[in-house]
XYZ file of C-alpha atoms in Angstrom:
471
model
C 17.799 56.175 44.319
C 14.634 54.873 42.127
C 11.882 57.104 40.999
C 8.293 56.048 40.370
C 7.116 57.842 37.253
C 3.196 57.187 37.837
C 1.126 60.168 39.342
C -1.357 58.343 41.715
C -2.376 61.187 43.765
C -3.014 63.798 41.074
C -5.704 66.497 42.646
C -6.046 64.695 45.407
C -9.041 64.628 48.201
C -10.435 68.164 47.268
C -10.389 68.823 43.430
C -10.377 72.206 42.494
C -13.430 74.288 41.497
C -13.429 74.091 37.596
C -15.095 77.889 37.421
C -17.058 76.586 34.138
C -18.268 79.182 32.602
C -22.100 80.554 33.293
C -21.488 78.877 37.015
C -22.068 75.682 35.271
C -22.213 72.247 37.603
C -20.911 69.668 34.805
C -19.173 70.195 31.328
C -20.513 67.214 29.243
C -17.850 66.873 26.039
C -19.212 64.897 23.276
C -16.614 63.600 20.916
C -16.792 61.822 17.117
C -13.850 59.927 16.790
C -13.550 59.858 12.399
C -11.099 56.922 11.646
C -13.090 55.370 8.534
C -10.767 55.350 6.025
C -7.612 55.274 7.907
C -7.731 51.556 9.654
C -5.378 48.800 8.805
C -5.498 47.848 5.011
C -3.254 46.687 2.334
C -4.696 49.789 0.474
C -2.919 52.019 2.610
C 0.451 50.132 2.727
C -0.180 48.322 5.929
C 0.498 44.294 6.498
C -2.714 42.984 7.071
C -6.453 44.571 8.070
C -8.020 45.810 10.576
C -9.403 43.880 13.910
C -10.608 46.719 16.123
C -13.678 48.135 17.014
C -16.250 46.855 14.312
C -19.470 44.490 14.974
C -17.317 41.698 13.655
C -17.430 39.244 16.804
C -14.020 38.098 17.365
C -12.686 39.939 14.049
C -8.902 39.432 13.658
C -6.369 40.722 11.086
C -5.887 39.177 7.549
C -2.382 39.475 6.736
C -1.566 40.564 3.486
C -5.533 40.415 2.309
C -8.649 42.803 2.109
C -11.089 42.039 4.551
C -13.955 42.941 2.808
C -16.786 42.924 5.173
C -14.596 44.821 7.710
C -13.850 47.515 4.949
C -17.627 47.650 4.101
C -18.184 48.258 8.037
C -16.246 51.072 8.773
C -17.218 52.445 5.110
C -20.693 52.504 6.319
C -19.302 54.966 9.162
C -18.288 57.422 6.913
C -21.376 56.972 4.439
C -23.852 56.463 6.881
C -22.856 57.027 10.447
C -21.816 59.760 10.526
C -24.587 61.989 8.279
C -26.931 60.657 10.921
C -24.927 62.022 13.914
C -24.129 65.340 11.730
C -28.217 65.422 11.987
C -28.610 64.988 15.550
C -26.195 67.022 16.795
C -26.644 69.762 14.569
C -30.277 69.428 15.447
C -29.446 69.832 19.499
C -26.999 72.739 18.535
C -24.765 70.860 20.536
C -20.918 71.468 19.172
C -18.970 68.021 18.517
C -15.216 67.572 19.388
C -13.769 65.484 16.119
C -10.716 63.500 16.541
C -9.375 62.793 13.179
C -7.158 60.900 11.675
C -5.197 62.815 9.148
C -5.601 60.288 6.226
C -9.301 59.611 7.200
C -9.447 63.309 6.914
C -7.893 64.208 3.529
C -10.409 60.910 2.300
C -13.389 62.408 3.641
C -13.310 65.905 2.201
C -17.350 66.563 2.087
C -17.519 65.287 5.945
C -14.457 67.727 6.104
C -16.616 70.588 5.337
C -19.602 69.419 7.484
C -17.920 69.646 10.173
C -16.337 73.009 9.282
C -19.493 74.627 8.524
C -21.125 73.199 11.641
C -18.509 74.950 13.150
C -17.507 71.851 15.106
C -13.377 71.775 16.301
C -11.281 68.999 14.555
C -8.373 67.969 16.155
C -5.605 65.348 15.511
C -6.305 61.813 15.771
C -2.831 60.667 14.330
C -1.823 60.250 10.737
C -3.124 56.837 10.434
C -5.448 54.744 12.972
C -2.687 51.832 13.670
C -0.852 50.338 17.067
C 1.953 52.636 17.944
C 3.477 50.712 21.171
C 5.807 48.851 19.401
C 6.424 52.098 16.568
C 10.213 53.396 17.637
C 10.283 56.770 18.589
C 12.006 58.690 15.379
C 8.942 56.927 13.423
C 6.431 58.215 15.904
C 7.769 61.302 15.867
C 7.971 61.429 12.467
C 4.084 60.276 12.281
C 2.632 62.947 14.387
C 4.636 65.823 12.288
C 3.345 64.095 9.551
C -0.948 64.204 10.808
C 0.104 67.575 11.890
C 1.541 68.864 8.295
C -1.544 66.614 6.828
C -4.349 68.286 9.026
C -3.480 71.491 8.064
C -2.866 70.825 4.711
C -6.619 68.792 4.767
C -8.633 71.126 7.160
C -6.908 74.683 6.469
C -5.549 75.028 10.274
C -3.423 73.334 12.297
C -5.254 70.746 15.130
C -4.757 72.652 18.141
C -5.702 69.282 20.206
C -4.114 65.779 19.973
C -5.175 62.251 20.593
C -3.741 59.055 19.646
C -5.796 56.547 20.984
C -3.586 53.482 20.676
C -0.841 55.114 21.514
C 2.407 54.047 23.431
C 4.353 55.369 26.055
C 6.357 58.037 24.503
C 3.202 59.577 22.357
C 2.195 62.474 24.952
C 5.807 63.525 25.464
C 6.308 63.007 21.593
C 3.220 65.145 20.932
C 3.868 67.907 23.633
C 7.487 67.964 22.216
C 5.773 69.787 18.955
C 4.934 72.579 21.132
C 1.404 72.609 18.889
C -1.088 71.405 21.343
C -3.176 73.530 23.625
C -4.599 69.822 24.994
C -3.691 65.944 24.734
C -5.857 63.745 25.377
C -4.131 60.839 25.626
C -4.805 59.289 29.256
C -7.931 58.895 30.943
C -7.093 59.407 34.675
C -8.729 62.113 36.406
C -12.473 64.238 35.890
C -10.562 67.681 35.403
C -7.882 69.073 33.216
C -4.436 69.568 34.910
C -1.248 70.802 33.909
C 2.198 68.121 33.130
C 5.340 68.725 33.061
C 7.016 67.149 30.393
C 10.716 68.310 29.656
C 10.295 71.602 31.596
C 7.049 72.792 29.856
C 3.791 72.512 31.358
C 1.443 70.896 28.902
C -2.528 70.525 29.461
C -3.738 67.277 29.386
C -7.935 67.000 28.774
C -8.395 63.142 29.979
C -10.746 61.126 27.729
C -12.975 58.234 28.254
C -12.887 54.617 27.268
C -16.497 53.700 29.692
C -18.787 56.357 28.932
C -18.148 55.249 25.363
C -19.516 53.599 22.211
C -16.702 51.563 21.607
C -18.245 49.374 24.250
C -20.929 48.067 21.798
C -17.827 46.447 20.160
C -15.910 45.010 22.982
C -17.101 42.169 25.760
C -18.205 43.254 28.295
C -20.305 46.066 26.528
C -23.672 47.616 25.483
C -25.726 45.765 23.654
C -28.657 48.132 23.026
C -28.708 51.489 23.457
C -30.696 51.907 26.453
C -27.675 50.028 28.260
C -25.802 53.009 26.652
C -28.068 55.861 27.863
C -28.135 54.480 31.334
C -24.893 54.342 31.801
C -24.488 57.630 30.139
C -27.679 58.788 32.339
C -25.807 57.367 35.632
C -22.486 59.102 34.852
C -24.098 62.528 34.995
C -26.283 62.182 37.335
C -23.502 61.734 39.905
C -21.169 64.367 38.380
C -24.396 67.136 38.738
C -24.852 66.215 42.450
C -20.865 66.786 42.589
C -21.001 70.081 41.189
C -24.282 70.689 42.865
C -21.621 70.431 45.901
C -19.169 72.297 44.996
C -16.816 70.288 43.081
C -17.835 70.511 39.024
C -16.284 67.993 36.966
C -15.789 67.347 33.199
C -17.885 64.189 31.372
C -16.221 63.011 28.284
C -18.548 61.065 26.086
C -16.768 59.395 23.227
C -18.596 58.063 19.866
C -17.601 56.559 16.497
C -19.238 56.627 13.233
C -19.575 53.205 12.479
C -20.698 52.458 16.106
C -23.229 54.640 17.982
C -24.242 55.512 13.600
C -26.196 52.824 13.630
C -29.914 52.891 14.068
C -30.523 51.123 16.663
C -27.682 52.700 18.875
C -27.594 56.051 18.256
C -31.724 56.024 20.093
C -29.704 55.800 23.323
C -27.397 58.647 22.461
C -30.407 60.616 21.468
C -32.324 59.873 25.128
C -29.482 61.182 26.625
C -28.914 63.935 24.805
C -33.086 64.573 25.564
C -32.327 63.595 29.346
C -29.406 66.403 29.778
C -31.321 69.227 27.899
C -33.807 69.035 31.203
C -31.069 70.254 33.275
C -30.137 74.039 34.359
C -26.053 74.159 34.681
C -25.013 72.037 31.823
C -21.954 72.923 30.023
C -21.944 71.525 26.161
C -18.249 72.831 24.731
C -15.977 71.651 22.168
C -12.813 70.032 23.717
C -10.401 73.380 22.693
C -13.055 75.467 24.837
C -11.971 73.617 28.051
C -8.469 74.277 26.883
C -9.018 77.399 26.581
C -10.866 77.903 29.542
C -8.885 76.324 32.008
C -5.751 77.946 30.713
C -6.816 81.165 31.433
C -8.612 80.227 34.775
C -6.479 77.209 36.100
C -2.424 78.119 34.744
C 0.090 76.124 35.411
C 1.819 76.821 38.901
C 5.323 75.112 39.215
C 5.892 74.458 42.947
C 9.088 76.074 44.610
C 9.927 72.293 45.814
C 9.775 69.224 44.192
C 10.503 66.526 46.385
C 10.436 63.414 43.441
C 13.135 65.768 40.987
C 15.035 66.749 43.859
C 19.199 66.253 44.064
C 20.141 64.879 47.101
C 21.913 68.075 48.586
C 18.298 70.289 47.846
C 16.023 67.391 49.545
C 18.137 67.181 52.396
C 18.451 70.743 53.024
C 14.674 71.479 52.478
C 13.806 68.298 54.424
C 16.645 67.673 56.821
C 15.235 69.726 60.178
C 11.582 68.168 59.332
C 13.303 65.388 62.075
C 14.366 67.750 64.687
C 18.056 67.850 64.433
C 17.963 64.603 62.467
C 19.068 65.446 58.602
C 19.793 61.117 58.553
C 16.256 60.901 58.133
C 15.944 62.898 55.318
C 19.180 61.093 53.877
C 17.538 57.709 53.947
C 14.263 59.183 52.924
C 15.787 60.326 49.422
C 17.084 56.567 48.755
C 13.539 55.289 48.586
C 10.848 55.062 45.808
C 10.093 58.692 45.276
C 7.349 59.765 43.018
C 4.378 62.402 42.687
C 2.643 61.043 45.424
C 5.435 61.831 47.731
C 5.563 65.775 46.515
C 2.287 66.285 48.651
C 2.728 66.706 52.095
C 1.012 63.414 53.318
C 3.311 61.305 50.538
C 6.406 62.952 51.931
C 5.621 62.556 55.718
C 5.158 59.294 54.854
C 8.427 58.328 53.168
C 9.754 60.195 56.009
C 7.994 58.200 58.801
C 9.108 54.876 57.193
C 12.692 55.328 57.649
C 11.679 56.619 61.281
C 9.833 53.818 62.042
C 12.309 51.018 60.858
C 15.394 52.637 62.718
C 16.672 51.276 65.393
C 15.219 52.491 69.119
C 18.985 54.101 70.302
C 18.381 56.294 66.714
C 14.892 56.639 67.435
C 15.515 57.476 71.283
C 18.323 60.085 69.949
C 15.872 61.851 67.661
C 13.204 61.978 70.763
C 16.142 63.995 73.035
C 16.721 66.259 69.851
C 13.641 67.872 70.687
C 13.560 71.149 72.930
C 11.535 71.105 76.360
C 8.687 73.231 75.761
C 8.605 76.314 76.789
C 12.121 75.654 78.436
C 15.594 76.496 79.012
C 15.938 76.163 75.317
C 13.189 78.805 73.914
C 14.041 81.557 77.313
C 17.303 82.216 75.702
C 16.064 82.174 71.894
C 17.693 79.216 70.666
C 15.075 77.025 69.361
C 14.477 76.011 65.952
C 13.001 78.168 63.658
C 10.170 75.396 63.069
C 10.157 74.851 67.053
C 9.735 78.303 67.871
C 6.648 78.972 65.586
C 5.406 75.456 67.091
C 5.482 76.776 69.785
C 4.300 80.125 69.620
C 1.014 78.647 67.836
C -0.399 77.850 71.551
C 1.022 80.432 73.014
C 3.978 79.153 75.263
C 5.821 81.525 74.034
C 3.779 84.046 75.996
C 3.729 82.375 79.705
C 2.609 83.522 83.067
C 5.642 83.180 85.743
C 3.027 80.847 87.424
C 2.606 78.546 84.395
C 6.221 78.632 83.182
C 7.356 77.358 87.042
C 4.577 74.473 86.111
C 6.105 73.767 82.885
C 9.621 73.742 84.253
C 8.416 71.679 86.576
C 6.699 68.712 84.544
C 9.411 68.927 81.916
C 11.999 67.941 85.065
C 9.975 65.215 86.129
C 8.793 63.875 82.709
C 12.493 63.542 81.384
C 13.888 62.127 84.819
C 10.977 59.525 84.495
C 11.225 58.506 80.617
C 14.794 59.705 79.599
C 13.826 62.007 76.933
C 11.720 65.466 76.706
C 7.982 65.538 76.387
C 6.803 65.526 73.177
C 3.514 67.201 71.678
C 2.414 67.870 68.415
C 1.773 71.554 69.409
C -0.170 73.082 66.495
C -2.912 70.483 67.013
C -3.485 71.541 70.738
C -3.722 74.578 72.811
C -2.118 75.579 76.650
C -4.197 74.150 78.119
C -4.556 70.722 76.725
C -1.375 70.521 76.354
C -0.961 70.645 80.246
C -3.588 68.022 80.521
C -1.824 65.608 78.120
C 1.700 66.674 80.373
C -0.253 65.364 83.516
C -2.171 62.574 82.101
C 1.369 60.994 80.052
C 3.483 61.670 82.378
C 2.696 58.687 85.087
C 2.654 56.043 81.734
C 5.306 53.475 81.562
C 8.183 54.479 79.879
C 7.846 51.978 76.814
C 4.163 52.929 76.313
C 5.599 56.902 76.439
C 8.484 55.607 74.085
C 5.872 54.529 71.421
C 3.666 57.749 71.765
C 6.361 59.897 71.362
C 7.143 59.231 68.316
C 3.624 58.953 67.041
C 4.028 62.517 68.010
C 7.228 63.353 66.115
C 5.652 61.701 62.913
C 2.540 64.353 63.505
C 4.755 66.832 64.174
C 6.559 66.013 60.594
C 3.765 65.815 58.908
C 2.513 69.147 60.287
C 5.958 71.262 58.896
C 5.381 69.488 55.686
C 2.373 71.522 55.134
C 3.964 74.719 55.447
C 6.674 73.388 53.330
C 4.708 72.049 50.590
C-alpha cells in the first residue's frame, strides 16, 4: 500500500460560494510583509548575510561579514518604505494584513504602534526571516514557540495567524500543532480558504500569493516598473469579479514588502490599483483574521463519514467491495494502489477502481459481467437483488412493470444472454424505461466482442454512479 500525500483535487470543478460578507463578488487581501531587521546578519548570530529579495542583482550571502549595502536596503524598508505605505493605506482606509517577524517586530517598536493604532492585524511571520528546510524539527518547533512567546511579548497579543514564508515541509503541521492559529498561510494552492486535517484537527489554511506580488520586482522574471505591477494586479481582479459576478467569489491575496513596492517609483502602481478597485461595487477589503473569521463561522469544517486515502483495508473493502457487483477483489486490488485525496472524491475513486477492472484478465472481467442481475428479472421478482441494484433499478421504474413489458423484458434478457454469455448491462440511473428498451433492441444484434467491451464501459458508469451516493 503507498499513499500520495499531495491534495490535487482540492474544491474541485465547482468551488463553493464564499458568502463574503455585504454579497461581495471578490475579497482583495492586501498584505505588508515587515522582515527589515530580522534577515540574515552576523548581528543577529547568523553565518553570513542576507541574499533574498533586495534590488541587489544577483546578491549572494557573505559568510561571516556585514553586507553593508544589503543592510542599508532593507533598513530603508523600515525607515522609509514602510511610512509611505502606512500613508497610502491609511489614506484609502483600507486595513493591511502584517506578517511579522518576531525580531523585526520587537526592533521596530514605533512601526509597532502604527500599525496598532491603524488598527491593522499583525500576525506571525516567524521568529527570524531565515531558510527553515534544512532546520530539524525540535529547532523549528522550538522557533515558532519562540515568535509566538516574542509576538506577544512585542505586540501585547498573541498572532492569531501564521506564515513562514521560507518554510519547509513540517512548518504548517509544526504551526497547527500549537493549536494558536485561526489561519496559516503557508501554501499558495487554491483561491478560497479550506479546512486540513492535520493530526485529527481541522486547521484553516488562508493560501497566499507569490505572483500577484512585489517580490517580483526582485526576482527574474519580474516587474520592472510599476505599471507592469498594476496590470497584472489590474488583470488578476478583473477575472476574479467576472467569477464572482457568476457565482463563484474568490479571495485575491496581494502581497507587498517594505523595502520593495516602498519605493517611489513602485509603490505608483500599487496606488493605480488601489484607485482602479475603489471604482468597483462588491469589493471586499478585510484583514486576513476577518476571512478566518468569516469562513469559520460560514464554511466549518465537515469531516466526511468515509475516507477512502486513511482507510484500513477491512473498512475500504467493506465500504467499497459491492461497488463491483459481487466483486469485493476489485476493491482488494484497488486499496494496493497509490491512494491519495484525489481518490476520496467520487471520480478519483471510480477511477482507481476502473484501473484494476480494466487490467484484469477477460475470464475475471467476464465473471464480474454475469455477477450482475437481469433487469427486472428472476432476480428482483423474488426480492433478492442488491441493495445498490434494487434502487438502480427502481430509479427508471422497472421495479414497477406492466405484465406486458415484464414478458418483453424476460424476453430480451433470454435472448441477450443466450447470444453474448452474460446479462445485459445498463447504467440504469442515466436512462429511463424506455430507452433502456431501445438500447436492449439496438445492442442486442452486436457481436459479442463489441457487447463484451460495452459492457463493461457500463459497469465502470455504473461504479462511478454508487460512488456518488457513497461519497
Amino acid at each position: 500500500m503507498t499513499r500520495y500525500p499531495r491534495n490535487m483535487i482540492g474544491y474541485g470543478p465547482e468551488r463553493p460560494d464564499a458568502r463574503w460578507p455585504g454579497d461581495a463578488k471578490i475579497a482583495v487581501q492586501f498584505v505588508l510583509n515587515y522582515e527589515e531587521g530580522s534577515e540574515n546578519n552576523i548581528l543577529h548570530g547568523d553565518a553570513a548575510s542576507e541574499a533574498f529579495l533586495s534590488d541587489i542583482a544577483g546578491a549572494a550571502q557573505w559568510p561571516g561579514q556585514r553586507h553593508w549595502n544589503m543592510e542599508s536596503i532593507y533598513e530603508y524598508g523600515a525607515r522609509a518604505g514602510f511610512w509611505r505605505l502606512h500613508r497610502l493605506f491609511t489614506g484609502y482606509d483600507v486595513p493591511l494584513t502584517i506578517y511579522g517577524v518576531a525580531t523585526a517586530l520587537a526592533r521596530s517598536p514605533e512601526q509597532v504602534e502604527a500599525m496598532k493604532d491603524a488598527g491593522w492585524e499583525i500576525a506571525s511571520h516567524g521568529l527570524k526571516w531565515v531558510e527553515h528546510k534544512d532546520m530539524p524539527e525540535d529547532e523549528e518547533r522550538a522557533a515558532i514557540a519562540e515568535a509566538i512567546r516574542l509576538h506577544t511579548e512585542v505586540v501585547g497579543e498573541p498572532p492569531r495567524g501564521w506564515y513562514t514564508g521560507r518554510c519547509s515541509a513540517n512548518t504548517v503541521r509544526l504551526a497547527a500543532e500549537t493549536g494558536q492559529f485561526a489561519y496559516i498561510s503557508d501554501t499558495y494552492d487554491d483561491d478560497l480558504p479550506y479546512w486540513l486535517d492535520l493530526g485529527g484537527r481541522e486547521q484553516l489554511i488562508i493560501p497566499y500569493t507569490l505572483e500577484a506580488n512585489d517580490m517580483r520586482f526582485a526576482v527574474s522574471p519580474g516587474w520592472i516598473e510599476g505599471e507592469q505591477f498594476y496590470t497584472y494586479l489590474k488583470d488578476a481582479f478583473d477575472t476574479l469579479y467576472v467569477e464572482g459576478i457568476a457565482g463563484q467569489p474568490a479571495m485575491m491575496s496581494v502581497g507587498l514588502h517594505c523595502r520593495l513596492i516602498g519605493r517611489p517609483g513602485k509603490i505608483a502602481g500599487l496606488k493605480r490599483f488601489l484607485d482602479y478597485i475603489g471604482g468597483f461595487d462588491g469589493v471586499w477589503t478585510p484583514r486576513r483574521i476577518e476571512i478566518a473569521d468569516h469562513w469559520a463561522a460560514t464554511h466549518p469544517p465537515v469531516r466526511p463519514s468515509l475516507v477512502p486515502s486513511r482507510m484500513d483495508e477491512a473498512a475500504f473493502v467493506a465500504a467499497f467491495g459491492s461497488v463491483y457487483e459481487h466483486s469485493p477483489w476489485v476493491a482488494e486490488r484497488a486499496f494496493a494502489l497509490e491512494l491519495g485525496p484525489a481518490h476520496d472524491r467520487p471520480a478519483g475513486l471510480a477511477n482507481a477502481l476502473a484501473r484494476v477492472f480494466r487490467t484484469a484478465g477477460d475470464a475475471e472481467r467476464l465473471a464480474v459481467l454475469r455477477a450482475h442481475p437481469d433487469l427486472a428479472g428472476k432476480l428482483a421478482a423474488a426480492r433478492r437483488l442488491t441493495a445498490e441494484s434494487t434502487g438502480e433499478q427502481a430509479s427508471a421504474g422497472l421495479d414497477a412493470l406492466t405484465d406486458a413489458e415484464r414478458a418483453r423484458f424476460t424476453e430480451l434478457n433470454d435472448a441477450y444472454t443466450a447470444r453474448h454469455g452474460f446479462p445485459f448491462i445498463i447504467a440504469v440511473r442515466d436512462n429511463t424505461k424506455a430507452s433502456i428498451l431501445a438500447a436492449f433492441e439496438r445492442r442486442i444484434g452486436q457481436e459479442s466482442e463489441a457487447e463484451f467491451a460495452e459492457a463493461c464501459r457500463q459497469v465502470e458508469r455504473i461504479a462511478r454512479l454508487r460512488l456518488e451516493g457513497l461519497l
